[in-house]
């Protein structure tokens, strides 16, 4: 019996997940198949109910469904509860567990691919949306001090309020960033600013690039969850300043690897998954 896993998205055509998961199934000799489903929000309930079938491992979940799927879950993991979003659904003998591997995937990407340990570090988190929630959760788990900046300050304040019980985080206005720059160890873009949109390359940055002219720590790490293009304006500026930097590709692979392992019970072949994606985007 071929067992299937899916991606719930809308739209879904841009996804790289099928390439890396199908390569992983093949590498391990698993009779499995992964497919991206473009599902309109109105059709979500019926599709998710089908995930209870015996031949379904579960699903990944991305924009715009990460919050919408929660009412259809039988149970939520602690991470999903705390983050307030689900990116992985696991079929446990007909019962659906909602989990979130974005947080664990991000930490693993920073440590293994970026050679950066955020434990106890001072971090500027740009953005206050769904991705920011997962990244903030992961950073607070390792005792980082996180400053949250968002175009709409009230959203950053709300996020900080929601997560303050987990650790040291605070919302800051944009004008506070220049004085903060010299003490930062990590800057994280959790927004889609800089992403290729409808084939158009963006020249936008979520951070004023003139700030890189400030006195900065030589080991400052710039992390951008965008992976298309591989080098956003933010990362290009970091490279010009000879700062360490990382795009979102490793996070994509490692969050997917965590999902794969929960579905199959086998260690994900991450090198194979990276290679499968590189074949597509290069």
Short mmCIF file of C-alpha atoms in Angstrom, two decimals, residues 41-271:
data_model
loop_
_atom_site.label_atom_id
_atom_site.label_comp_id
_atom_site.label_asym_id
_atom_site.label_seq_id
_atom_site.Cartn_x
_atom_site.Cartn_y
_atom_site.Cartn_z
CA UNK A 41 -10.18 27.75 2.71
CA UNK A 42 -13.85 26.87 2.21
CA UNK A 43 -12.90 23.29 1.28
CA UNK A 44 -10.53 22.66 4.18
CA UNK A 45 -12.80 20.61 6.46
CA UNK A 46 -13.56 17.86 3.94
CA UNK A 47 -9.96 17.51 2.82
CA UNK A 48 -8.64 17.24 6.39
CA UNK A 49 -11.21 14.59 7.26
CA UNK A 50 -9.72 12.49 4.46
CA UNK A 51 -6.36 12.54 6.28
CA UNK A 52 -7.76 10.01 8.76
CA UNK A 53 -7.57 7.28 6.11
CA UNK A 54 -5.23 4.32 6.68
CA UNK A 55 -3.10 5.15 3.64
CA UNK A 56 -2.33 8.74 4.76
CA UNK A 57 0.65 9.73 6.89
CA UNK A 58 -0.59 13.25 7.38
CA UNK A 59 0.16 16.66 5.98
CA UNK A 60 2.28 19.77 6.11
CA UNK A 61 0.37 23.03 6.38
CA UNK A 62 1.37 26.43 5.05
CA UNK A 63 -0.14 29.83 4.19
CA UNK A 64 -3.04 30.52 4.68
CA UNK A 65 -4.10 27.42 6.64
CA UNK A 66 -1.80 27.23 9.69
CA UNK A 67 -4.43 28.66 12.04
CA UNK A 68 -7.52 27.48 10.17
CA UNK A 69 -6.70 23.77 10.59
CA UNK A 70 -6.60 23.92 14.40
CA UNK A 71 -10.35 23.36 15.01
CA UNK A 72 -10.17 20.15 12.93
CA UNK A 73 -7.43 18.56 15.06
CA UNK A 74 -8.21 15.94 17.70
CA UNK A 75 -5.18 17.01 19.70
CA UNK A 76 -2.44 19.66 19.61
CA UNK A 77 1.17 19.20 20.64
CA UNK A 78 2.58 21.53 23.28
CA UNK A 79 4.58 23.39 20.63
CA UNK A 80 1.50 23.93 18.45
CA UNK A 81 -0.47 25.18 21.46
CA UNK A 82 2.21 27.63 22.50
CA UNK A 83 2.95 28.89 18.97
CA UNK A 84 -0.73 29.02 18.08
CA UNK A 85 -0.20 27.52 14.64
CA UNK A 86 0.02 24.07 13.03
CA UNK A 87 2.42 23.24 10.19
CA UNK A 88 2.30 19.44 10.51
CA UNK A 89 -0.65 17.07 10.83
CA UNK A 90 0.09 13.49 11.95
CA UNK A 91 -2.45 10.72 11.39
CA UNK A 92 -2.32 8.52 14.49
CA UNK A 93 -4.61 5.60 13.60
CA UNK A 94 -7.41 7.90 12.51
CA UNK A 95 -6.81 10.61 15.08
CA UNK A 96 -5.19 13.83 13.93
CA UNK A 97 -2.41 15.46 15.94
CA UNK A 98 -1.56 19.06 15.07
CA UNK A 99 2.12 19.87 15.60
CA UNK A 100 4.56 22.62 14.66
CA UNK A 101 8.05 21.80 13.35
CA UNK A 102 8.89 25.35 12.24
CA UNK A 103 10.43 26.12 15.63
CA UNK A 104 12.60 23.00 15.84
CA UNK A 105 13.46 23.27 12.14
CA UNK A 106 14.62 26.85 12.55
CA UNK A 107 16.89 26.09 15.51
CA UNK A 108 18.42 23.13 13.73
CA UNK A 109 19.01 25.25 10.61
CA UNK A 110 20.76 27.95 12.65
CA UNK A 111 22.95 25.48 14.49
CA UNK A 112 23.78 22.88 11.83
CA UNK A 113 23.70 24.88 8.61
CA UNK A 114 24.49 28.34 9.99
CA UNK A 115 26.98 27.22 12.67
CA UNK A 116 25.31 29.68 15.05
CA UNK A 117 23.94 28.89 18.51
CA UNK A 118 21.35 31.49 19.59
CA UNK A 119 21.35 30.35 23.24
CA UNK A 120 21.44 33.39 25.52
CA UNK A 121 22.03 35.77 22.61
CA UNK A 122 20.46 39.17 21.88
CA UNK A 123 18.16 38.98 18.87
CA UNK A 124 16.20 41.42 16.72
CA UNK A 125 13.13 39.71 15.25
CA UNK A 126 11.60 41.52 12.28
CA UNK A 127 7.90 40.80 11.84
CA UNK A 128 5.04 39.66 14.06
CA UNK A 129 3.08 37.22 11.88
CA UNK A 130 2.67 33.45 11.95
CA UNK A 131 6.31 32.68 11.16
CA UNK A 132 7.46 35.14 13.82
CA UNK A 133 5.47 33.22 16.44
CA UNK A 134 7.35 29.99 15.69
CA UNK A 135 10.75 31.69 15.58
CA UNK A 136 10.09 33.60 18.80
CA UNK A 137 9.04 30.37 20.52
CA UNK A 138 12.25 28.65 19.39
CA UNK A 139 14.49 31.53 20.47
CA UNK A 140 12.88 31.90 23.89
CA UNK A 141 13.29 28.15 24.44
CA UNK A 142 17.07 28.69 24.37
CA UNK A 143 16.98 31.77 26.64
CA UNK A 144 17.64 34.38 23.94
CA UNK A 145 16.66 37.99 24.64
CA UNK A 146 14.38 38.97 21.75
CA UNK A 147 13.46 42.46 20.56
CA UNK A 148 10.44 42.40 18.22
CA UNK A 149 10.00 45.09 15.58
CA UNK A 150 7.04 45.25 13.22
CA UNK A 151 5.70 47.91 10.89
CA UNK A 152 2.58 47.93 13.03
CA UNK A 153 3.97 48.32 16.55
CA UNK A 154 0.74 47.15 18.20
CA UNK A 155 1.15 43.71 16.57
CA UNK A 156 4.68 43.42 17.96
CA UNK A 157 3.39 44.46 21.39
CA UNK A 158 0.63 41.86 21.22
CA UNK A 159 3.13 39.15 20.26
CA UNK A 160 5.48 40.09 23.11
CA UNK A 161 2.58 40.06 25.55
CA UNK A 162 1.49 36.60 24.38
CA UNK A 163 4.97 35.12 24.77
CA UNK A 164 6.37 36.97 27.80
CA UNK A 165 5.67 33.99 30.07
CA UNK A 166 8.15 31.94 28.01
CA UNK A 167 11.11 34.27 28.32
CA UNK A 168 12.63 37.68 27.77
CA UNK A 169 11.01 39.50 24.84
CA UNK A 170 9.83 43.03 24.17
CA UNK A 171 8.39 45.05 21.33
CA UNK A 172 10.39 48.03 20.12
CA UNK A 173 9.59 50.88 17.71
CA UNK A 174 11.59 51.22 14.50
CA UNK A 175 13.42 54.28 15.79
CA UNK A 176 14.94 52.21 18.62
CA UNK A 177 16.85 49.93 16.24
CA UNK A 178 19.93 52.12 15.50
CA UNK A 179 20.98 52.30 19.15
CA UNK A 180 20.35 48.56 19.52
CA UNK A 181 22.45 47.44 16.55
CA UNK A 182 25.89 47.35 18.27
CA UNK A 183 24.74 44.82 20.89
CA UNK A 184 22.89 42.39 18.61
CA UNK A 185 24.12 38.84 17.97
CA UNK A 186 21.36 37.84 15.54
CA UNK A 187 18.92 39.64 13.23
CA UNK A 188 16.04 37.54 11.90
CA UNK A 189 13.65 38.43 9.09
CA UNK A 190 10.43 36.48 9.60
CA UNK A 191 8.51 38.46 6.97
CA UNK A 192 8.10 37.84 3.22
CA UNK A 193 9.80 41.15 2.38
CA UNK A 194 12.47 40.47 -0.24
CA UNK A 195 10.75 37.39 -1.65
CA UNK A 196 10.24 36.89 -5.38
CA UNK A 197 6.57 37.60 -6.07
CA UNK A 198 4.87 36.51 -9.28
CA UNK A 199 8.28 36.20 -10.91
CA UNK A 200 9.30 39.71 -9.93
CA UNK A 201 12.50 40.22 -7.93
CA UNK A 202 12.02 42.50 -4.94
CA UNK A 203 14.49 45.22 -4.00
CA UNK A 204 12.86 45.75 -0.62
CA UNK A 205 14.43 45.02 2.74
CA UNK A 206 12.66 44.63 6.11
CA UNK A 207 15.58 46.51 7.71
CA UNK A 208 17.05 49.88 6.72
CA UNK A 209 20.27 48.75 5.05
CA UNK A 210 22.05 51.96 6.10
CA UNK A 211 22.05 50.43 9.60
CA UNK A 212 24.84 48.11 8.43
CA UNK A 213 27.10 51.18 8.46
CA UNK A 214 26.80 51.21 12.25
CA UNK A 215 29.37 49.72 14.61
CA UNK A 216 28.36 46.05 14.65
CA UNK A 217 29.61 42.88 16.28
CA UNK A 218 31.96 41.10 13.86
CA UNK A 219 30.19 37.78 14.51
CA UNK A 220 26.67 39.19 13.97
CA UNK A 221 24.45 36.65 12.17
CA UNK A 222 21.79 37.73 9.65
CA UNK A 223 19.02 35.16 9.16
CA UNK A 224 16.28 35.46 6.53
CA UNK A 225 13.51 32.87 6.24
CA UNK A 226 13.03 33.81 2.57
CA UNK A 227 14.76 31.32 0.21
CA UNK A 228 13.57 32.61 -3.17
CA UNK A 229 15.71 34.43 -4.12
CA UNK A 230 18.62 32.68 -2.41
CA UNK A 231 20.09 36.09 -1.63
CA UNK A 232 17.61 38.80 -0.65
CA UNK A 233 18.62 42.48 -0.48
CA UNK A 234 19.06 41.98 3.28
CA UNK A 235 21.47 39.08 2.80
CA UNK A 236 23.30 40.87 -0.03
CA UNK A 237 23.95 43.78 2.34
CA UNK A 238 25.12 41.38 5.05
CA UNK A 239 27.54 39.75 2.62
CA UNK A 240 28.92 43.15 1.57
CA UNK A 241 29.65 43.83 5.23
CA UNK A 242 31.30 40.37 5.55
CA UNK A 243 28.68 39.29 8.08
CA UNK A 244 27.56 35.71 8.52
CA UNK A 245 24.22 35.12 6.85
CA UNK A 246 21.70 32.37 6.06
CA UNK A 247 18.55 32.14 3.95
CA UNK A 248 15.45 30.07 4.67
CA UNK A 249 16.33 26.95 2.68
CA UNK A 250 17.81 25.02 5.60
CA UNK A 251 14.78 25.81 7.76
CA UNK A 252 12.53 24.50 4.97
CA UNK A 253 14.46 21.23 4.82
CA UNK A 254 14.77 20.69 8.57
CA UNK A 255 11.13 21.47 9.39
CA UNK A 256 10.22 19.03 6.61
CA UNK A 257 12.65 16.45 7.97
CA UNK A 258 11.03 16.65 11.41
CA UNK A 259 7.61 16.07 9.81
CA UNK A 260 8.95 13.15 7.75
CA UNK A 261 10.37 11.46 10.83
CA UNK A 262 7.08 11.79 12.73
CA UNK A 263 5.16 10.26 9.83
CA UNK A 264 7.52 7.40 9.00
CA UNK A 265 9.44 6.70 12.19
CA UNK A 266 12.67 6.80 10.16
CA UNK A 267 15.53 9.28 10.20
CA UNK A 268 15.09 11.72 7.32
CA UNK A 269 17.92 11.74 4.74
CA UNK A 270 18.47 15.50 4.94
CA UNK A 271 21.39 15.51 2.49
#
